[in-house]
CSV table of C-alpha atoms and ligand atoms in Angstrom, one decimal:
chain,number,residue,atom,x,y,z
A,214,MET,CA,101.9,144.0,147.8
A,215,LYS,CA,98.9,145.8,148.8
A,216,ALA,CA,99.5,147.3,152.5
A,217,VAL,CA,97.9,149.6,154.6
A,218,ARG,CA,100.6,152.0,155.7
A,219,ILE,CA,101.4,155.4,157.1
A,220,HIS,CA,104.1,157.5,156.2
A,221,GLN,CA,103.8,159.8,158.8
A,222,HIS,CA,101.8,159.5,162.9
A,223,GLY,CA,98.8,161.5,162.6
A,224,GLY,CA,95.0,161.4,162.3
A,225,VAL,CA,92.9,158.2,159.7
A,226,GLU,CA,94.1,160.4,156.9
A,227,GLN,CA,97.4,158.9,156.9
A,228,LEU,CA,96.1,155.3,156.4
A,229,CYS,CA,97.5,154.8,152.9
A,230,PHE,CA,96.4,152.1,150.8
A,231,GLU,CA,98.3,151.5,148.4
A,232,GLU,CA,101.9,149.3,146.8
A,233,SER,CA,104.3,148.1,149.0
A,234,THR,CA,107.7,145.1,148.9
A,235,ASP,CA,106.7,142.1,149.3
A,236,PRO,CA,108.2,141.0,152.4
A,237,GLU,CA,111.0,138.1,151.8
A,238,LEU,CA,112.6,134.9,154.5
A,239,LYS,CA,115.2,136.5,156.1
A,240,SER,CA,116.3,133.6,158.4
A,241,PRO,CA,116.0,129.6,157.6
A,242,ASP,CA,113.2,130.1,160.8
A,243,ASP,CA,110.7,132.8,159.2
A,244,VAL,CA,107.9,132.2,157.1
A,245,ILE,CA,105.9,134.3,155.0
A,246,ILE,CA,101.9,134.5,155.5
A,247,LYS,CA,99.9,135.3,152.7
A,248,LEU,CA,96.7,136.9,155.1
A,249,LYS,CA,93.0,136.3,154.8
A,250,ALA,CA,92.2,138.8,157.5
A,251,ALA,CA,93.6,141.5,160.1
A,252,ALA,CA,92.0,142.7,162.8
A,253,LEU,CA,92.3,146.1,164.5
A,254,ASN,CA,93.3,146.4,168.3
A,255,ARG,CA,93.6,149.8,170.5
A,256,VAL,CA,97.4,150.2,169.6
A,257,ASP,CA,97.4,150.6,166.4
A,258,ILE,CA,95.2,154.0,167.3
A,259,LEU,CA,98.8,154.6,169.7
A,260,ILE,CA,100.9,153.8,166.8
A,261,ARG,CA,99.0,155.4,164.2
A,262,ARG,CA,98.7,159.0,166.1
A,263,GLY,CA,102.9,157.7,167.3
A,264,VAL,CA,103.6,157.9,171.0
A,265,LYS,CA,106.7,157.8,173.0
A,266,GLY,CA,108.7,154.3,174.0
A,267,ALA,CA,106.8,152.8,170.5
A,268,GLU,CA,108.6,154.5,167.8
A,269,VAL,CA,108.3,152.3,164.7
A,270,ALA,CA,110.7,153.4,161.2
A,271,LEU,CA,108.1,155.0,158.4
A,272,PRO,CA,106.4,154.5,156.5
A,273,HIS,CA,105.2,151.4,158.0
A,274,ILE,CA,102.3,148.3,158.3
A,275,LEU,CA,100.2,148.6,161.1
A,276,GLY,CA,98.3,145.1,162.5
A,277,VAL,CA,99.4,143.1,165.4
A,278,ASP,CA,96.6,141.0,164.4
A,279,GLY,CA,96.6,138.5,161.4
A,280,ALA,CA,95.2,134.9,160.1
A,281,GLY,CA,96.2,133.6,156.9
A,282,THR,CA,97.7,130.5,154.6
A,283,VAL,CA,101.4,129.9,154.9
A,284,ALA,CA,102.9,131.1,151.7
A,285,ALA,CA,106.3,129.8,152.1
A,286,ILE,CA,108.5,128.5,154.4
A,287,GLY,CA,112.5,128.9,155.5
A,288,SER,CA,114.8,126.3,155.4
A,289,ALA,CA,115.2,124.6,158.9
A,290,VAL,CA,111.1,125.2,159.3
A,291,LYS,CA,109.3,122.2,161.2
A,292,ASN,CA,106.0,123.1,162.7
A,293,VAL,CA,104.1,124.5,160.0
A,294,LYS,CA,104.2,123.6,155.8
A,295,PRO,CA,102.8,125.9,152.9
A,296,GLY,CA,99.0,126.3,152.8
A,297,ASP,CA,98.1,125.2,156.1
A,298,ALA,CA,95.8,127.8,157.8
A,299,VAL,CA,97.1,129.6,160.6
A,300,CYS,CA,97.2,132.3,163.9
A,301,LEU,CA,99.9,134.2,165.1
A,302,TYR,CA,101.7,135.4,168.5
A,303,PRO,CA,102.0,138.4,168.2
A,304,ALA,CA,105.6,138.7,169.5
A,305,SER,CA,109.6,138.1,169.8
A,306,GLY,CA,112.2,138.8,172.3
A,307,CYS,CA,115.9,138.5,172.0
A,308,GLY,CA,116.4,135.0,173.1
A,309,GLN,CA,118.5,135.3,175.3
A,310,CYS,CA,117.7,137.4,178.7
A,311,GLU,CA,116.0,136.1,181.8
A,312,PHE,CA,112.5,136.3,180.5
A,313,CYS,CA,113.1,134.9,177.1
A,314,ASN,CA,114.5,132.0,178.7
A,315,SER,CA,111.5,131.0,180.5
A,316,ASP,CA,108.4,131.7,178.6
A,317,ARG,CA,107.9,134.8,179.4
A,318,GLU,CA,109.4,136.3,176.5
A,319,PHE,CA,106.6,138.9,176.6
A,320,MET,CA,108.3,140.6,179.2
A,321,CYS,CA,111.9,140.7,177.4
A,322,ALA,CA,113.1,144.6,176.8
A,323,HIS,CA,113.7,143.9,173.3
A,324,LEU,CA,110.2,142.6,172.2
A,325,ARG,CA,109.2,143.3,168.8
A,326,LEU,CA,105.6,143.5,168.4
A,327,LEU,CA,104.4,142.3,165.3
A,328,GLY,CA,102.6,146.0,163.2
A,329,GLU,CA,104.7,148.1,165.9
A,330,ARG,CA,108.9,147.2,165.5
A,331,GLU,CA,107.9,145.2,162.8
A,332,ASN,CA,105.7,145.5,159.9
A,333,GLY,CA,102.3,144.1,160.8
A,334,THR,CA,99.6,142.7,159.1
A,335,TYR,CA,97.3,145.5,157.3
A,336,ALA,CA,98.7,143.7,154.0
A,337,GLU,CA,98.4,140.9,151.4
A,338,PHE,CA,101.4,139.4,153.2
A,339,VAL,CA,103.6,139.0,156.5
A,340,ARG,CA,106.7,137.6,157.2
A,341,VAL,CA,107.1,135.6,160.9
A,342,PRO,CA,108.7,133.5,162.7
A,343,ALA,CA,107.4,130.0,162.0
A,344,ARG,CA,107.3,129.2,166.0
A,345,ASN,CA,104.7,132.5,165.9
A,346,THR,CA,102.5,130.4,163.8
A,347,PHE,CA,99.7,128.4,165.0
A,348,LEU,CA,97.2,126.3,163.0
A,349,ILE,CA,94.0,127.5,163.3
A,350,PRO,CA,91.6,126.3,166.0
A,351,ALA,CA,89.0,123.8,164.3
A,352,GLY,CA,85.8,126.1,163.4
A,353,LEU,CA,87.3,129.6,163.7
A,354,SER,CA,87.2,131.7,160.0
A,355,PHE,CA,90.1,133.3,159.1
A,356,GLU,CA,88.7,136.5,160.4
A,357,GLU,CA,87.9,134.9,163.8
A,358,ALA,CA,91.0,133.8,163.8
A,359,ALA,CA,92.2,137.3,163.4
A,360,ALA,CA,90.1,138.7,165.9
A,361,PHE,CA,91.0,137.0,168.9
A,362,PRO,CA,95.1,136.7,169.5
A,363,LEU,CA,96.1,139.5,171.1
A,364,VAL,CA,92.9,140.3,173.0
A,365,PHE,CA,92.3,136.3,173.8
A,366,LEU,CA,95.4,135.7,175.1
A,367,THR,CA,96.2,139.6,177.1
A,368,ALA,CA,92.8,138.6,179.4
A,369,TRP,CA,93.9,135.0,179.6
A,370,ARG,CA,96.9,135.5,181.4
A,371,MET,CA,94.5,138.5,183.4
A,372,LEU,CA,91.9,136.4,184.4
A,373,VAL,CA,93.4,132.9,184.7
A,374,THR,CA,97.1,133.0,185.3
A,375,ASN,CA,97.1,135.9,186.8
A,376,ALA,CA,93.5,136.8,189.1
A,377,GLU,CA,92.6,132.6,189.0
A,378,ILE,CA,89.2,133.1,188.7
A,379,LYS,CA,86.9,130.0,190.0
A,380,PRO,CA,83.6,128.9,189.5
A,381,GLY,CA,80.9,130.7,191.0
A,382,GLU,CA,83.2,133.9,191.9
A,383,SER,CA,81.5,137.1,190.7
A,384,LEU,CA,83.5,139.5,187.9
A,385,LEU,CA,83.1,142.9,187.0
A,386,ILE,CA,83.9,144.0,184.0
A,387,LEU,CA,84.4,147.5,182.8
A,388,GLY,CA,83.5,149.0,179.2
A,389,ILE,CA,82.3,145.5,177.4
A,390,GLY,CA,82.5,146.5,174.0
A,391,GLY,CA,86.1,146.5,173.8
A,392,GLY,CA,87.9,143.5,172.5
A,393,VAL,CA,90.2,143.0,175.6
A,394,ALA,CA,86.5,143.1,177.5
A,395,SER,CA,84.9,141.2,175.6
A,396,ALA,CA,87.4,138.5,175.5
A,397,ALA,CA,87.1,138.2,178.8
A,398,MET,CA,83.6,138.3,178.8
A,399,LEU,CA,83.5,134.2,177.1
A,400,ILE,CA,86.5,133.3,179.3
A,401,ALA,CA,85.1,134.4,182.5
A,402,LYS,CA,81.4,132.6,181.4
A,403,PHE,CA,83.3,129.1,180.6
A,404,PHE,CA,85.2,129.4,184.4
A,405,GLY,CA,81.5,129.5,185.4
A,406,ALA,CA,81.8,132.8,186.5
A,407,ARG,CA,79.3,135.6,187.6
A,408,ILE,CA,79.3,138.0,185.6
A,409,ILE,CA,78.7,141.8,185.8
A,410,VAL,CA,79.5,144.6,182.3
A,411,THR,CA,80.0,148.5,182.1
A,412,SER,CA,79.5,149.9,179.2
A,413,SER,CA,78.9,154.1,178.2
A,414,SER,CA,76.2,152.2,175.3
A,415,ALA,CA,72.6,150.7,176.2
A,416,GLU,CA,72.8,148.9,173.1
A,417,LYS,CA,76.5,148.0,174.2
A,418,LEU,CA,74.7,146.2,177.5
A,419,MET,CA,71.7,144.9,175.9
A,420,THR,CA,74.7,142.6,173.9
A,421,ALA,CA,76.2,141.3,176.5
A,422,LYS,CA,73.1,140.6,178.1
A,423,HIS,CA,72.4,138.5,175.5
A,424,LEU,CA,75.9,136.7,175.7
A,425,GLY,CA,76.0,135.7,178.7
A,426,ALA,CA,76.4,138.6,181.3
A,427,GLU,CA,74.1,138.7,184.5
A,428,HIS,CA,73.8,142.3,185.6
A,429,ALA,CA,74.9,145.4,183.0
A,430,ILE,CA,75.8,149.0,184.4
A,431,ASN,CA,76.0,152.4,182.0
A,432,CYS,CA,78.6,153.9,183.6
A,433,ARG,CA,76.8,156.7,182.6
A,434,ASP,CA,74.3,156.8,185.4
A,435,GLY,CA,76.5,157.9,188.5
A,436,ASP,CA,78.9,155.5,190.4
A,437,PHE,CA,78.6,151.7,188.8
A,438,SER,CA,80.3,150.8,192.4
A,439,LYS,CA,77.6,151.8,194.4
A,440,VAL,CA,75.5,149.8,192.1
A,441,VAL,CA,77.7,146.8,191.9
A,442,ARG,CA,77.5,146.7,196.1
A,443,ASN,CA,73.7,147.1,196.1
A,444,LEU,CA,73.6,143.8,193.2
A,445,THR,CA,76.0,141.9,195.8
A,446,GLY,CA,74.4,142.2,199.4
A,447,LYS,CA,77.0,144.7,200.1
A,448,ARG,CA,79.7,143.0,199.1
A,449,GLY,CA,81.4,143.6,196.4
A,450,VAL,CA,82.8,141.3,193.5
A,451,ASP,CA,85.5,139.1,194.4
A,452,VAL,CA,87.5,140.2,190.8
A,453,VAL,CA,87.4,143.2,188.3
A,454,VAL,CA,88.7,143.2,184.7
A,455,ASP,CA,89.9,146.6,184.7
A,456,CYS,CA,91.7,148.0,181.1
A,457,VAL,CA,89.7,151.3,181.5
A,458,GLY,CA,91.8,153.4,184.3
A,459,GLY,CA,91.6,156.9,184.6
A,460,GLU,CA,88.3,157.8,186.5
A,461,SER,CA,86.8,154.6,186.5
A,462,TRP,CA,90.0,153.0,188.8
A,463,VAL,CA,88.6,154.6,192.0
A,464,LYS,CA,85.5,152.8,192.4
A,465,SER,CA,86.4,149.4,190.2
A,466,LEU,CA,88.8,149.2,194.2
A,467,ALA,CA,85.8,150.6,195.8
A,468,ALA,CA,83.0,147.4,194.0
A,469,LEU,CA,85.4,145.1,195.5
A,470,ALA,CA,84.7,142.5,198.2
A,471,LYS,CA,87.7,142.4,201.0
A,472,GLY,CA,90.4,140.2,199.7
A,473,GLY,CA,89.4,140.6,196.1
A,474,ARG,CA,91.7,141.1,192.7
A,475,LEU,CA,91.7,143.4,190.6
A,476,VAL,CA,93.0,143.3,186.8
A,477,THR,CA,94.4,145.5,184.5
A,478,CYS,CA,96.1,145.5,181.4
A,479,GLY,CA,95.5,149.3,180.0
A,480,ALA,CA,94.3,152.8,180.5
A,481,THR,CA,92.0,153.8,177.8
A,482,ALA,CA,90.8,156.8,180.1
A,483,GLY,CA,93.9,158.3,181.5
A,484,THR,CA,96.9,156.5,183.0
A,485,THR,CA,97.0,158.2,186.6
A,486,PRO,CA,94.4,158.1,188.5
A,487,GLN,CA,94.6,159.2,191.9
A,488,THR,CA,93.7,156.3,194.8
A,489,ASP,CA,93.3,156.3,198.3
A,490,LEU,CA,96.1,153.5,199.3
A,491,ARG,CA,94.3,153.0,202.5
A,492,ARG,CA,91.2,151.0,200.8
A,493,ILE,CA,93.9,148.8,199.0
A,494,PHE,CA,95.6,147.4,202.7
A,495,TRP,CA,92.6,148.3,204.8
A,496,ASN,CA,90.8,145.6,202.1
A,497,ASP,CA,93.4,143.2,201.5
A,498,LEU,CA,93.3,143.9,197.4
A,499,HIS,CA,95.3,142.4,195.4
A,500,VAL,CA,96.3,144.2,191.8
A,501,PHE,CA,97.8,142.6,189.0
A,502,GLY,CA,99.1,144.0,186.4
A,503,SER,CA,99.2,141.8,182.6
A,504,THR,CA,101.1,142.0,179.3
A,505,LEU,CA,99.9,140.5,176.6
A,506,GLY,CA,101.1,136.4,177.7
A,507,SER,CA,103.3,133.5,176.9
A,508,ARG,CA,103.3,131.3,174.4
A,509,ARG,CA,102.3,128.2,176.4
A,510,GLU,CA,99.6,130.6,177.9
A,511,PHE,CA,99.1,131.1,174.1
A,512,HIS,CA,98.0,127.5,173.2
A,513,GLN,CA,95.8,127.3,176.8
A,514,VAL,CA,93.7,130.4,174.6
A,515,LEU,CA,94.2,128.0,171.3
A,516,ASN,CA,92.6,124.9,173.4
A,517,PHE,CA,89.3,127.3,174.9
A,518,PHE,CA,88.4,128.0,171.4
A,519,THR,CA,88.9,123.7,170.9
A,520,VAL,CA,87.3,122.8,174.4
A,521,SER,CA,85.0,125.6,174.6
A,522,GLY,CA,83.7,125.9,170.7
A,523,ALA,CA,82.9,129.9,171.7
A,524,LYS,CA,83.9,132.2,169.0
A,525,PRO,CA,85.8,135.9,169.8
A,526,VAL,CA,82.9,138.4,169.0
A,527,LEU,CA,82.9,140.3,166.1
A,528,ASP,CA,82.0,144.2,165.7
A,529,GLN,CA,82.3,144.6,161.4
A,530,ILE,CA,84.0,143.6,159.2
A,531,TYR,CA,85.8,146.2,156.1
A,532,SER,CA,88.2,145.4,153.0
A,533,LEU,CA,91.7,146.4,154.1
A,534,ASP,CA,91.5,149.8,151.3
A,535,ALA,CA,88.5,151.1,154.0
A,536,ALA,CA,90.9,150.9,157.1
A,537,SER,CA,90.3,154.8,157.9
A,538,LYS,CA,86.5,154.1,158.1
A,539,ALA,CA,87.4,150.8,160.6
A,540,HIS,CA,90.2,152.7,162.8
A,541,ARG,CA,87.2,156.2,163.0
A,542,ARG,CA,85.1,153.7,164.2
A,543,LEU,CA,87.5,152.3,166.7
A,544,GLU,CA,88.6,155.6,167.6
A,545,GLU,CA,85.2,156.5,168.5
A,546,ALA,CA,84.7,153.7,170.9
A,547,ARG,CA,81.6,152.7,168.8
A,548,GLN,CA,82.3,148.6,168.3
A,549,PHE,CA,81.9,145.5,170.5
A,550,GLY,CA,84.3,143.7,169.9
A,551,LYS,CA,87.0,143.5,167.1
A,552,ILE,CA,86.3,145.0,164.4
A,553,ILE,CA,88.2,143.1,161.0
A,554,LEU,CA,90.2,143.9,157.8
A,555,ARG,CA,89.4,141.5,155.3
A,556,ILE,CA,91.8,141.0,153.1
A,557,ASP,CA,91.2,139.5,149.3
A,558,ALA,CA,94.4,138.8,147.1
B,156,NAP,N1,99.2,145.4,178.1
B,156,NAP,C1,98.7,145.0,176.8
B,156,NAP,O1,99.4,143.1,176.8
B,156,NAP,C2,97.4,145.1,176.3
B,156,NAP,C3,96.7,144.6,175.4
B,156,NAP,C4,95.8,144.6,174.6
B,156,NAP,C5,95.2,145.6,174.6
B,156,NAP,N2,95.6,146.3,176.0
B,156,NAP,C6,95.1,148.1,176.4
B,156,NAP,O2,93.8,147.5,177.1
B,156,NAP,C7,92.6,148.8,176.4
B,156,NAP,C8,92.0,148.3,176.0
B,156,NAP,O3,92.3,147.4,174.7
B,156,NAP,P1,91.2,146.8,173.7
B,156,NAP,O4,91.5,146.8,172.8
B,156,NAP,O5,89.9,146.2,174.8
B,156,NAP,O6,90.2,148.4,173.6
B,156,NAP,P2,89.2,148.7,173.1
B,156,NAP,O7,88.3,147.5,171.8
B,156,NAP,O8,89.1,150.0,172.3
B,156,NAP,O9,88.1,149.3,174.0
B,156,NAP,C9,87.8,150.2,174.2
B,156,NAP,C10,86.8,150.3,175.7
B,156,NAP,O10,87.0,150.8,177.1
B,156,NAP,C11,85.8,151.7,176.8
B,156,NAP,N3,86.1,153.1,177.5
B,156,NAP,C12,85.8,153.6,179.1
B,156,NAP,N4,86.6,154.8,178.4
B,156,NAP,C13,87.1,155.2,176.8
B,156,NAP,C14,87.2,156.5,176.1
B,156,NAP,N5,88.1,157.2,177.7
B,156,NAP,N6,87.8,155.6,175.4
B,156,NAP,C15,87.7,154.8,174.5
B,156,NAP,N7,87.2,154.5,175.5
B,156,NAP,C16,86.5,154.5,176.3
B,156,NAP,C17,84.2,151.4,175.8
B,156,NAP,O11,83.8,150.8,176.6
B,156,NAP,P3,82.2,150.9,176.2
B,156,NAP,O12,82.1,151.5,174.5
B,156,NAP,O13,81.6,149.4,176.2
B,156,NAP,O14,81.6,152.2,176.6
B,156,NAP,C18,85.5,150.9,174.4
B,156,NAP,O15,84.9,150.1,173.6
B,156,NAP,C19,93.2,149.3,175.9
B,156,NAP,O16,93.9,151.2,176.4
B,156,NAP,C20,94.5,149.0,175.2
B,156,NAP,O17,96.5,149.6,174.7
B,156,NAP,C21,96.7,146.5,176.8
B,157,ZN,ZN1,114.0,138.3,175.5
């Protein structure tokens, strides 16, 4: 099959579109998916560059997210059949630890993420456990079905499970061009929240307003927390979604109302911000860390698409052999929403 592999870590030039061995069924519970689309995630860049804690066996096929049709099934598979159009839950645990036994497999110390410890979706075919395959919600294309799993699952757990967003609450989302941020906006809109966004791009702020943001702040124009306080009559917002980190972190805390909740799943701009802890305890703030989500939450995301009719925000679509161009666009943060690789066999 054709696939995009890395043979060594480094820049976008390390992405090689080339011939690779077809995956085979390894267990009776496996399925082989003929992929129609894959989506890029920031973690793909980290794996390509090589990061501690996410070591991969080289050569390696990147890609956490994908959608396609079932090409072959193991003898024990009951939930899907050849030809079904499916999207993929991207993670598998050891199946034995306290987390795997309580629908929190994503916290398993031996977690295997697609495209990280397993060969991923930048390919014509991929092998996954059958229980990680789900029928694509009606109305979503293969590209849209590849776009949503990682970012919507993550954003859903952040907002719905952890922050418990309520109708009418005010919400600040940082870096709205991002995959998680744009997913969070669509989920928050569905829950009836009032949305303020930040971005480094005036064009992205315009797009966010078209998609339902009430206020849009250019974070290049100064301290966004002051603007948020002005917009909310000095009160601050109920919830902040911050997966930017770095210097934004302190401003995110400053943008919260008393008793407010901050949810984070990432730190694109830096992992070690300085925080005055008094701001957290004096103001009774709640900080939630969040990573991925459970199969139950994945089901909730599927239902969300069915009930709301929402569609993930797609940025640009590239062919599989143009993966390096697609990576460059993501690396330069030029995207709004999800960058897609279309896979034509
Ligand atoms: N823990 C988990 O389970 C999990 C899951 C998914 C993602 N994440 C993490 O969450 C973060 C966001 O992921 P994503 O997929 O949404 O990323 P993404 O699509 O690459 O978006 C990142 C956005 O952050 C903003 N940004 C601010 N400072 C930046 C900087 N220095 N460099 C690049 N972008 C910057 C930009 O927004 P504007 O262009 O609007 O300014 C950019 O579009 C990443 O760190 C990722 O690793 C974690
Ligand atoms: Zn486990």
